PDB file of C-alpha atoms and ligand atoms in Angstrom:
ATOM      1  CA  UNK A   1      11.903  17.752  -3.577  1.00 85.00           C
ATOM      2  CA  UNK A   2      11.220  13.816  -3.757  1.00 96.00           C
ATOM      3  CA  UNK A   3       8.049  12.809  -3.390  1.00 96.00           C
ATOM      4  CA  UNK A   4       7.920  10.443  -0.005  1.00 97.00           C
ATOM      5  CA  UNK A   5       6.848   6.976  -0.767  1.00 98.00           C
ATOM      6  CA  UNK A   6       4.679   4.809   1.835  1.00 98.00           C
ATOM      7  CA  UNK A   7       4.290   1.301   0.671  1.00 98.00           C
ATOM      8  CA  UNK A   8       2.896  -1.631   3.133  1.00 98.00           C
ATOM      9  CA  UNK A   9       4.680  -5.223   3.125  1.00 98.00           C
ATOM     10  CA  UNK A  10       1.849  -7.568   4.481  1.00 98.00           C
ATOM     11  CA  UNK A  11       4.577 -10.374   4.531  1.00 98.00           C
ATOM     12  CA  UNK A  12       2.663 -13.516   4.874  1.00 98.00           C
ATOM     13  CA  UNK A  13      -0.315 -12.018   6.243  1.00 98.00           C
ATOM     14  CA  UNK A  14      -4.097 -12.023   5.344  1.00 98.00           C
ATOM     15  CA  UNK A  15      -6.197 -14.283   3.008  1.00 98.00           C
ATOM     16  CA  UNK A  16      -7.868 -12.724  -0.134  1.00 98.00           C
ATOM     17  CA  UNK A  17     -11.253 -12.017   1.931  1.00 98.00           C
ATOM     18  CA  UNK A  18      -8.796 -10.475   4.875  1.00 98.00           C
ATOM     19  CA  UNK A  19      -6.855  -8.624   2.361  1.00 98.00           C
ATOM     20  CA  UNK A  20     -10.094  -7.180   0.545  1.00 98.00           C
ATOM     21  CA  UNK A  21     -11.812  -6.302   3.789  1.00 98.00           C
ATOM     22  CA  UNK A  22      -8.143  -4.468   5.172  1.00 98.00           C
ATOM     23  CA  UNK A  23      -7.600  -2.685   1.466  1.00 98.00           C
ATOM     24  CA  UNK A  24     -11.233  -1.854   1.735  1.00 98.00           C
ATOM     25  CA  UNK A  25     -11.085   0.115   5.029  1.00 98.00           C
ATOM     26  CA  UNK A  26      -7.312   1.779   3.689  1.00 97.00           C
ATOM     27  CA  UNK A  27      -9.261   3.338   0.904  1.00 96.00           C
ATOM     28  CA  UNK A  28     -12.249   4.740   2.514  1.00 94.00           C
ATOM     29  CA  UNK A  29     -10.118   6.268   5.007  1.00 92.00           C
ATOM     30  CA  UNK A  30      -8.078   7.603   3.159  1.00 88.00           C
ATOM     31  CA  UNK A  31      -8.391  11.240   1.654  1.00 79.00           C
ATOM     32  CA  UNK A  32      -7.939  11.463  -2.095  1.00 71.00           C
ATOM     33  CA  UNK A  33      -5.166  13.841  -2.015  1.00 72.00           C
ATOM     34  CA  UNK A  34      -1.672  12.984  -4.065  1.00 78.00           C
ATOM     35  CA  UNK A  35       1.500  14.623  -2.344  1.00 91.00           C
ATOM     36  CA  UNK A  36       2.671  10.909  -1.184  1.00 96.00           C
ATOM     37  CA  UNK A  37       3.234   7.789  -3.141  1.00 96.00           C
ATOM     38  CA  UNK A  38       1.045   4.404  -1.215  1.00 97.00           C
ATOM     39  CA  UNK A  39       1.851   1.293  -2.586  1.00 98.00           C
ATOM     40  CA  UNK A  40       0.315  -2.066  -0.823  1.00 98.00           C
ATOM     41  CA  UNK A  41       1.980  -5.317  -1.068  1.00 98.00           C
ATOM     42  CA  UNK A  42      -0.232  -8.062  -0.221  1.00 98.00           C
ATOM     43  CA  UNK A  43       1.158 -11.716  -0.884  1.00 98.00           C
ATOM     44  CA  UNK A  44       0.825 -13.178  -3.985  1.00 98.00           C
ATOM     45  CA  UNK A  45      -2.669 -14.567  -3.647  1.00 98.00           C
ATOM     46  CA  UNK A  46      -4.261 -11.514  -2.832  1.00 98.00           C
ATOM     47  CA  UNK A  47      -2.741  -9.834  -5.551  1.00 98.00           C
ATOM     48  CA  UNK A  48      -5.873  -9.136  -7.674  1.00 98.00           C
ATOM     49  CA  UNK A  49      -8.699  -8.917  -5.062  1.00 98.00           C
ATOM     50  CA  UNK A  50      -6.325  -6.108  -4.005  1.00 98.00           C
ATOM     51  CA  UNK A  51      -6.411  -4.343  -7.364  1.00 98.00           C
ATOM     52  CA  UNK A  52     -10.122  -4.683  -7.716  1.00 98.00           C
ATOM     53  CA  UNK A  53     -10.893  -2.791  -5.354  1.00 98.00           C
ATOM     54  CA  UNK A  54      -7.373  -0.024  -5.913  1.00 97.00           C
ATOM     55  CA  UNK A  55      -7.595   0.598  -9.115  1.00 96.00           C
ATOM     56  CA  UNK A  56      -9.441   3.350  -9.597  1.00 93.00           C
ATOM     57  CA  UNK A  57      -7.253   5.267  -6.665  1.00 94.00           C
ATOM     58  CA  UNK A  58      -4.429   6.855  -6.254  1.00 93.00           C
ATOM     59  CA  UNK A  59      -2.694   3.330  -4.234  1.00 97.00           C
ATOM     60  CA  UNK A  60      -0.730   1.484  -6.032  1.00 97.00           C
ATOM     61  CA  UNK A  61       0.069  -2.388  -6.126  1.00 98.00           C
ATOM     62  CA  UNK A  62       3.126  -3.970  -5.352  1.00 98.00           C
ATOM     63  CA  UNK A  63       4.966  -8.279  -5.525  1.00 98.00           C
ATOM     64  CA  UNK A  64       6.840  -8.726  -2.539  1.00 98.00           C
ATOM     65  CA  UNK A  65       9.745 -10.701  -4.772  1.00 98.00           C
ATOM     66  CA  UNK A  66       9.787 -12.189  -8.347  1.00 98.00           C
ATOM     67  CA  UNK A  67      11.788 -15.105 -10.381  1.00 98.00           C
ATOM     68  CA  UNK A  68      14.697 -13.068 -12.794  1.00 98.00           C
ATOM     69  CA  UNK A  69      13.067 -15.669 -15.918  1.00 98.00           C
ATOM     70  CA  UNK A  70      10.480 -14.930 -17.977  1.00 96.00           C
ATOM     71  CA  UNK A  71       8.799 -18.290 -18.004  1.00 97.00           C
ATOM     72  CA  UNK A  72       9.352 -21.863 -17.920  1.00 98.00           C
ATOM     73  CA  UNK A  73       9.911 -24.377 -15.415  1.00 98.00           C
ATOM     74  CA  UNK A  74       9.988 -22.747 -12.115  1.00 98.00           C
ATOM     75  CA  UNK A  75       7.572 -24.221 -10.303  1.00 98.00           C
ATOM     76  CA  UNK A  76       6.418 -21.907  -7.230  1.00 97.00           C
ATOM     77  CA  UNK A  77       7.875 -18.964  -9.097  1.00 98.00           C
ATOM     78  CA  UNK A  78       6.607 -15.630 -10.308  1.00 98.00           C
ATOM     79  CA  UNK A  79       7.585 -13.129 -13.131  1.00 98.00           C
ATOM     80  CA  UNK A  80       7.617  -9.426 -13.462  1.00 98.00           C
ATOM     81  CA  UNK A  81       5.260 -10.070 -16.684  1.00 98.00           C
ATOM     82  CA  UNK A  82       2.880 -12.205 -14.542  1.00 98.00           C
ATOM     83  CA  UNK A  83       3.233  -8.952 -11.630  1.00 98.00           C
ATOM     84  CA  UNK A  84       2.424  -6.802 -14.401  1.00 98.00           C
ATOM     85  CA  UNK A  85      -0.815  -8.612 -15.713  1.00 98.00           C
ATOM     86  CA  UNK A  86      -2.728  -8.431 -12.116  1.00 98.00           C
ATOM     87  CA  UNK A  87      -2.300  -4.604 -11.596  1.00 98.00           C
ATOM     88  CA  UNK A  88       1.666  -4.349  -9.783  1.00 98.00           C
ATOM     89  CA  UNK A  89       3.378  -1.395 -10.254  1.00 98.00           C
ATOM     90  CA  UNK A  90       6.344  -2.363  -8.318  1.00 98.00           C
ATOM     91  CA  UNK A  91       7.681  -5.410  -6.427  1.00 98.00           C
ATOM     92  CA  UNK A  92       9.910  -5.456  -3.468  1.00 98.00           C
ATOM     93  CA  UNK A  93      13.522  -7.070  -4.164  1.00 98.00           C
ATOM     94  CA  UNK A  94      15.924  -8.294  -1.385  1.00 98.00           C
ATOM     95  CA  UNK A  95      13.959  -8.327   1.488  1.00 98.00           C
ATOM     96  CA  UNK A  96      16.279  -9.029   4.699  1.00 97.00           C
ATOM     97  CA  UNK A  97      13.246 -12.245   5.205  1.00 97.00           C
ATOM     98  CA  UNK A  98      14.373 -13.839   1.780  1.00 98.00           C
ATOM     99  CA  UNK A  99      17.804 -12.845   2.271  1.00 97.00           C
ATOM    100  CA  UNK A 100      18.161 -14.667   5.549  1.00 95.00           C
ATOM    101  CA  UNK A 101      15.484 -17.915   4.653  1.00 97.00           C
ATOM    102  CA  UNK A 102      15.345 -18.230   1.195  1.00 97.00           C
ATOM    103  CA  UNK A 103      19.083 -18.033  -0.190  1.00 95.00           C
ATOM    104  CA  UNK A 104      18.438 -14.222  -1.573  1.00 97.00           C
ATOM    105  CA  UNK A 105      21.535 -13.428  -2.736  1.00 98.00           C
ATOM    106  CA  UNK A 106      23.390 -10.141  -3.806  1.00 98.00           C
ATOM    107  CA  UNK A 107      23.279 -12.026  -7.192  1.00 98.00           C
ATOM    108  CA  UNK A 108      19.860 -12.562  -7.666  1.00 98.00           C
ATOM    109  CA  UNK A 109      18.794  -9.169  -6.286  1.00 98.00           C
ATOM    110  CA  UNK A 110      20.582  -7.759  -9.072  1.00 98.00           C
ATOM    111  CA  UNK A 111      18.922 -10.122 -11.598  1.00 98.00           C
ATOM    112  CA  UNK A 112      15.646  -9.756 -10.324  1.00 98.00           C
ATOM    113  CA  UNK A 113      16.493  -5.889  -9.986  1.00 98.00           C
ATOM    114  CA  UNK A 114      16.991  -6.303 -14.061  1.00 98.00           C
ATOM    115  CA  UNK A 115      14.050  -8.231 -14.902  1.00 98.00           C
ATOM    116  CA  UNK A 116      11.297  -6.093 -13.192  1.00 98.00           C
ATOM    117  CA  UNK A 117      13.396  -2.534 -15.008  1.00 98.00           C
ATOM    118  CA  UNK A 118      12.773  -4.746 -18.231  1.00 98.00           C
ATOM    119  CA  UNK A 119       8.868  -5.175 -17.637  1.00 97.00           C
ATOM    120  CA  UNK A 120       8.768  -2.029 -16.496  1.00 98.00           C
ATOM    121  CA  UNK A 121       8.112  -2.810 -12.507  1.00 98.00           C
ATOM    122  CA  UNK A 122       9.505  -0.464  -9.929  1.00 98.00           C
ATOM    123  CA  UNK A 123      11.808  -2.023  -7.727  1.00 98.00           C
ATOM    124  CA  UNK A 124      12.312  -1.523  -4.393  1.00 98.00           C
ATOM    125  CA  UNK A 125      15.302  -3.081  -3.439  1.00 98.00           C
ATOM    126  CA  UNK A 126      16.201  -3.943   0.461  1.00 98.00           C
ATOM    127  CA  UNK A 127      19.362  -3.377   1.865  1.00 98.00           C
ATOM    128  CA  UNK A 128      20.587  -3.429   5.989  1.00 98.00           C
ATOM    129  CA  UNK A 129      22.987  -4.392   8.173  1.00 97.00           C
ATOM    130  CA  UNK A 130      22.618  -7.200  10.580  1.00 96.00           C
ATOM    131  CA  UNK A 131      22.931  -6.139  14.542  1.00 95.00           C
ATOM    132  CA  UNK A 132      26.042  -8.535  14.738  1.00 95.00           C
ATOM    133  CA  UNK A 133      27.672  -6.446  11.794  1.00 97.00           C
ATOM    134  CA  UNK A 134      26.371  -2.578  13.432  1.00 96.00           C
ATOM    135  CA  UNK A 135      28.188  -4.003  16.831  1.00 94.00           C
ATOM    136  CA  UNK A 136      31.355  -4.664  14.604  1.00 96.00           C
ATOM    137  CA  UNK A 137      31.277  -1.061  13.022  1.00 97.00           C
ATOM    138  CA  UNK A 138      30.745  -2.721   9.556  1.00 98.00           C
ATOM    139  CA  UNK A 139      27.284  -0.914   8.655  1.00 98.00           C
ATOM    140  CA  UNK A 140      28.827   1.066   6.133  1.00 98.00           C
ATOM    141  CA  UNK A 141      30.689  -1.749   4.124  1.00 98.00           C
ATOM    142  CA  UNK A 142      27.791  -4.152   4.459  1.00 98.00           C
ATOM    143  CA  UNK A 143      25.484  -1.495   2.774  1.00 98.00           C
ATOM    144  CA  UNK A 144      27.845  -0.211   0.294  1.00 98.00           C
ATOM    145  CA  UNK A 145      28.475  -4.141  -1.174  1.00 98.00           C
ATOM    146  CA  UNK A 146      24.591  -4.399  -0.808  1.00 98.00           C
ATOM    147  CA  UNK A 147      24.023  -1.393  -2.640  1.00 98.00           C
ATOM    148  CA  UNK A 148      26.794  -1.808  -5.454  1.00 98.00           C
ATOM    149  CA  UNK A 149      25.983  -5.004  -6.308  1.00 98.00           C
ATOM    150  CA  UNK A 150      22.373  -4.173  -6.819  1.00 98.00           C
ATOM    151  CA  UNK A 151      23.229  -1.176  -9.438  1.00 98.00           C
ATOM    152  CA  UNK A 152      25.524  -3.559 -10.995  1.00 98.00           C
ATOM    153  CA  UNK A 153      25.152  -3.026 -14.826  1.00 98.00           C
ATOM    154  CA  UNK A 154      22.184  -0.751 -14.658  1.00 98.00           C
ATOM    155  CA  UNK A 155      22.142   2.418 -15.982  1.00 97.00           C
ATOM    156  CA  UNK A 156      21.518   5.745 -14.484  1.00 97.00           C
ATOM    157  CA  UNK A 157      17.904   6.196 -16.719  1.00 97.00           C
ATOM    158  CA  UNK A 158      17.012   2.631 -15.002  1.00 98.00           C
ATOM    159  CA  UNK A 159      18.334   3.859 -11.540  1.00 98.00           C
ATOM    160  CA  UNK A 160      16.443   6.918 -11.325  1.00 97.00           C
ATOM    161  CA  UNK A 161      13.366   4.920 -11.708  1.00 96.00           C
ATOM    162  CA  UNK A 162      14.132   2.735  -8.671  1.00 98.00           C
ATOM    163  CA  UNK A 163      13.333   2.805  -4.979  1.00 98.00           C
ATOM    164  CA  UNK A 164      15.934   1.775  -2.035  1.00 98.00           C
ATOM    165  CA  UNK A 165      14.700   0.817   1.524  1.00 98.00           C
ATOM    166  CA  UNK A 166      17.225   0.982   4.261  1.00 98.00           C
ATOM    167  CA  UNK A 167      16.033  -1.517   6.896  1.00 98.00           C
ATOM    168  CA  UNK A 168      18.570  -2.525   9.732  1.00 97.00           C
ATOM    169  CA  UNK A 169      17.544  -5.847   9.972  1.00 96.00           C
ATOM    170  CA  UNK A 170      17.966  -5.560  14.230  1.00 95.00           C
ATOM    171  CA  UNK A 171      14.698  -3.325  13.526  1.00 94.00           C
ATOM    172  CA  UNK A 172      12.585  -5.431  11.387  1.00 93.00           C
ATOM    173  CA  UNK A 173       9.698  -6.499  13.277  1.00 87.00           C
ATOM    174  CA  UNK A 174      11.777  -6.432  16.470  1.00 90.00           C
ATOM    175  CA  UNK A 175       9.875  -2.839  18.098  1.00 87.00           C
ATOM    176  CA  UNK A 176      13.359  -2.002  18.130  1.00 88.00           C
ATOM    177  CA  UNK A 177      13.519   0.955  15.694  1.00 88.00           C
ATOM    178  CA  UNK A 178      16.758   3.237  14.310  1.00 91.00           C
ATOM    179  CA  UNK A 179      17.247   6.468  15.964  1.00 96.00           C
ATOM    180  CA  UNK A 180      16.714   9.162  12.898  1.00 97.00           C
ATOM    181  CA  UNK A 181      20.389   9.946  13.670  1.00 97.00           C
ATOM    182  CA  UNK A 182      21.293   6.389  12.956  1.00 97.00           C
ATOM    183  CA  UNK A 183      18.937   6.210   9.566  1.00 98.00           C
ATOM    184  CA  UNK A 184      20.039   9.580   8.432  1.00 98.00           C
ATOM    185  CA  UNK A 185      23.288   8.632   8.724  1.00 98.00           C
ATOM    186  CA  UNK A 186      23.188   5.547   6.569  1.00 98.00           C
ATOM    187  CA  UNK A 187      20.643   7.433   4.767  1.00 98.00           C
ATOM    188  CA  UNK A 188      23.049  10.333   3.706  1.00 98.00           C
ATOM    189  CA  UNK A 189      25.881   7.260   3.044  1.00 98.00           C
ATOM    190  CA  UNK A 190      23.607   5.656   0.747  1.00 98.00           C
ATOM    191  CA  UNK A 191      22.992   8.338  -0.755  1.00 98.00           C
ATOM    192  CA  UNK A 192      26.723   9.298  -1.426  1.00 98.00           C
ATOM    193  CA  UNK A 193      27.554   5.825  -2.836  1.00 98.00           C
ATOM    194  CA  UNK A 194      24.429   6.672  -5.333  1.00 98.00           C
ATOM    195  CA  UNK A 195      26.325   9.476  -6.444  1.00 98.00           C
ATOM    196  CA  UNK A 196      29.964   7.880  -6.250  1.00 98.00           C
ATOM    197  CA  UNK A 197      28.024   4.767  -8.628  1.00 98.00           C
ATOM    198  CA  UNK A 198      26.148   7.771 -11.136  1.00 98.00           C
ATOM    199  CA  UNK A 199      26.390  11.096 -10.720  1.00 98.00           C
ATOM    200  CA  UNK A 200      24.638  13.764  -8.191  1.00 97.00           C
ATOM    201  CA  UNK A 201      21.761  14.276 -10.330  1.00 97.00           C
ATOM    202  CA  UNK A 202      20.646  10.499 -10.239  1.00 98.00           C
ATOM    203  CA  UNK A 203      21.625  10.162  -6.550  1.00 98.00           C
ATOM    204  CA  UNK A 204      19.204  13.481  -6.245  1.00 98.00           C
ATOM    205  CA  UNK A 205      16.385  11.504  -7.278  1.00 98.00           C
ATOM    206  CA  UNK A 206      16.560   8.170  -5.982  1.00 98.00           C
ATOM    207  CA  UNK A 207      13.983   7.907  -3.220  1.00 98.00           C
ATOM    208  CA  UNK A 208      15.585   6.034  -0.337  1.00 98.00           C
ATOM    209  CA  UNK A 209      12.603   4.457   2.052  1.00 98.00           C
ATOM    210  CA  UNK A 210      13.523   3.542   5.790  1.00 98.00           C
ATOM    211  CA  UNK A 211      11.882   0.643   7.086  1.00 97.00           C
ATOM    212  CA  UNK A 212      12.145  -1.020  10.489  1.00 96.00           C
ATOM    213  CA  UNK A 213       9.422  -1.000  13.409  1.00 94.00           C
ATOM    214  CA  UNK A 214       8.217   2.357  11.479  1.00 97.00           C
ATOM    215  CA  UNK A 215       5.148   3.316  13.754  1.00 97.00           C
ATOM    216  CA  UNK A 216       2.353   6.159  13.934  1.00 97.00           C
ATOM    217  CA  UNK A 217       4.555   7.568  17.010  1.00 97.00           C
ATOM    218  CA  UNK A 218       8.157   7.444  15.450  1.00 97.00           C
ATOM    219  CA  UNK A 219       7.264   8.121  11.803  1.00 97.00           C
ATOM    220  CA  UNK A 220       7.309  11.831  11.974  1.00 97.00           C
ATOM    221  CA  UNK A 221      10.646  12.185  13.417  1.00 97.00           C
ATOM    222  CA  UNK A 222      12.033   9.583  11.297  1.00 98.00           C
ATOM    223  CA  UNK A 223      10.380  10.720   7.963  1.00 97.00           C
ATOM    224  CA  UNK A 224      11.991  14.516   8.944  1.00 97.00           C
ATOM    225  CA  UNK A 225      15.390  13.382   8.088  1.00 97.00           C
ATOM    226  CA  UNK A 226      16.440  14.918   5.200  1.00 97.00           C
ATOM    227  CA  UNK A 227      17.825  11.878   2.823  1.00 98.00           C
ATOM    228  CA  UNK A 228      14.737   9.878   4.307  1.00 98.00           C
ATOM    229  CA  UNK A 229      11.793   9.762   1.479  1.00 98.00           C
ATOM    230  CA  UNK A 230       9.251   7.419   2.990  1.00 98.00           C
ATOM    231  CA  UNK A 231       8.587   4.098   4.578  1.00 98.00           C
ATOM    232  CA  UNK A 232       8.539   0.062   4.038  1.00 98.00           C
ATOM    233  CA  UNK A 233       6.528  -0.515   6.276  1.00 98.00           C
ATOM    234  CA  UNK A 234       5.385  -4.213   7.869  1.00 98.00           C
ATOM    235  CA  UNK A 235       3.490  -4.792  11.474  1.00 97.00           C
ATOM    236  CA  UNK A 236       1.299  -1.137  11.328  1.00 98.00           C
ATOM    237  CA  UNK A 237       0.648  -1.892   7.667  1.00 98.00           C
ATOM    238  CA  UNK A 238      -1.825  -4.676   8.815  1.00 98.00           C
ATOM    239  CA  UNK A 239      -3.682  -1.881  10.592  1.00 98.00           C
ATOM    240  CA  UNK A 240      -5.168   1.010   8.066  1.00 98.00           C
ATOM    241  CA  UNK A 241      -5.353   3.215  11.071  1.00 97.00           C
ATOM    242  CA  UNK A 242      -2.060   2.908  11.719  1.00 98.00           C
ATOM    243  CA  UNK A 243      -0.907   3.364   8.166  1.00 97.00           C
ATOM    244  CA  UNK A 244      -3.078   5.953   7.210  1.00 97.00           C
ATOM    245  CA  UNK A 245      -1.259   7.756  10.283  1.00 96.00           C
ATOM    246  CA  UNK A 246       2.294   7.121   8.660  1.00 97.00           C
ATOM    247  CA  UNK A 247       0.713   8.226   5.643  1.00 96.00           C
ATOM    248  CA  UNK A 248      -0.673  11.328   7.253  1.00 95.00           C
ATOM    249  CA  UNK A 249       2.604  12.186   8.877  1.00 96.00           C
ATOM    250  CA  UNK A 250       4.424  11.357   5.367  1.00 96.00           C
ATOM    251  CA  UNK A 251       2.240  14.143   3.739  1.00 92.00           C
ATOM    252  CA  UNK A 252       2.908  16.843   6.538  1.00 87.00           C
ATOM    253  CA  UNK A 253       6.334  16.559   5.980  1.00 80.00           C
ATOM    254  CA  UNK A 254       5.973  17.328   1.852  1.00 72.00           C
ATOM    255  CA  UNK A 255       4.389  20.744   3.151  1.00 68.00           C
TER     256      UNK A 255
HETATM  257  C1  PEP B   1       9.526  -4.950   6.763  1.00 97.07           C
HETATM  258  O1  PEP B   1       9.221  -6.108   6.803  1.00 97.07           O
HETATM  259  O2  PEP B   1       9.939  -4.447   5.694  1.00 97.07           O
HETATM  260  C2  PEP B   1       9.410  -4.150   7.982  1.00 97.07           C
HETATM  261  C3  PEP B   1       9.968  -2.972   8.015  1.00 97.07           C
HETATM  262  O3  PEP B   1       8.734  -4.736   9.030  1.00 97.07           O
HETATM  263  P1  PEP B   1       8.312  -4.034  10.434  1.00 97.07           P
HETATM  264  O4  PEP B   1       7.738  -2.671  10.069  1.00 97.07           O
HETATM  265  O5  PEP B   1       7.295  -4.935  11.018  1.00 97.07           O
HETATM  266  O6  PEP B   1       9.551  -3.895  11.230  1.00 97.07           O
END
């Protein structure tokens, strides 16, 4: 059985005193149990006041993007190294929000997808159809180019390491979330592209997230599915009550 994974994109959201005070309150709530995977994902600047207070839990730390180089002149930019040396674990890639405003390409998901395998980040790598291309019936050829191009050149042993989030970007912060017909079904596609790409065994293991207006009072049905292993979740991540209950709901569904 995969282990369900929650993980919390704060997008641009919270200061470093906001973000301790929010992390603070998501750890003393939380029970110390470890049948579900929490990651947080806090901007940039909060990055270590975040893993001050995390790192002696079970939560985890998590970039929400990276620069594919090493070094050098990039000014603005962030490596997987530099993600590495504050306490990440894994880094969201290809987030629909840097697809559509910051010229995120299939491209440089892949490269970025590369870089953070090489430093030994977890990816979690966003894929999802816009509601323009669902109304035209091309959900399924939108994610499989998505997909394909992310596993370009990467190797099974790599891909069974990494995370996918389905998010239909229609549900992304819209309070318009996927039936769990609609994510299983892209789910399950997903999930036989995976084993199209590799084999059955790799696309057995590759925990595929859903994330999209994921709320305390659609999380259970959603997180049911069968090819659905957790959540990305934004807006109820900025609450701990409301992510500790996705969390909560996560962990009744690994019983
Ligand atoms: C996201 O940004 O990844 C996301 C799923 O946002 P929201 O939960 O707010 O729709």
């Amino acid at each position: 059985m995969r282990k369900k994974i929650i993980a919390g994109n704060w997008k641009m959201n919270k200061t470093a005193p906001e973000a301790s005070e929010l992390t603070e309150e998501i750890k003393q709530k939380m029970d110390t149990s470890t049948e579900v995977d929490v990651v947080l994902c806090p901007p940039f600047t909060d990055l270590a006041a975040v893993y001050r207070i995390i790192h002696d839990s079970y939560i985890d730390l998590g970039g929400q993007n990276l620069h594919w180089e090493e070094k050098g002149a990039f000014t603005g930019e962030i490596s997987a190294d530099m993600l590495k040396s504050v306490g990440c674990h894994y880094v969201i890639i290809g987030h629909s929000e840097r697809r559509q405003y910051f010229e995120e390409t299939d491209e440089t998901v892949n490269k970025k997808i590369k870089s953070a395998l090489h430093e030994g980040l977890i990816p979690i790598v966003c894929v999802g159809e816009l509601l323009e291309e669902r109304e035209a019936d091309k959900t399924q050829s939108v994610i499989e180019t998505q997909v394909k191009a992310a596993f370009e050149d990467i190797d099974k042993i790599q891909a069974q390491k990494m995370v996918l989030a389905y998010e239909p970007v229609w549900a992304i912060g819209t309070g318009k979330v996927a039936t769990p017909e609609q994510a299983q079904e892209v789910h399950e596609f997903i999930r036989k592209l995976l084993t199209d790409i590799f084999d059955e065994e790799t696309a057995s293991t590759i925990r595929i997230q859903y994330g999209g207006s994921m709320k305390p009072d659609n999380a259970a049905e959603l997180l049911s599915q069968p090819d659905v292993d957790g959540g990305l979740i934004g807006g109820a991540s900025l609450d701990a009550g409301s992510f500790i209950a996705i969390i909560n709901h996560a962990k009744s569904n690994m019983e």
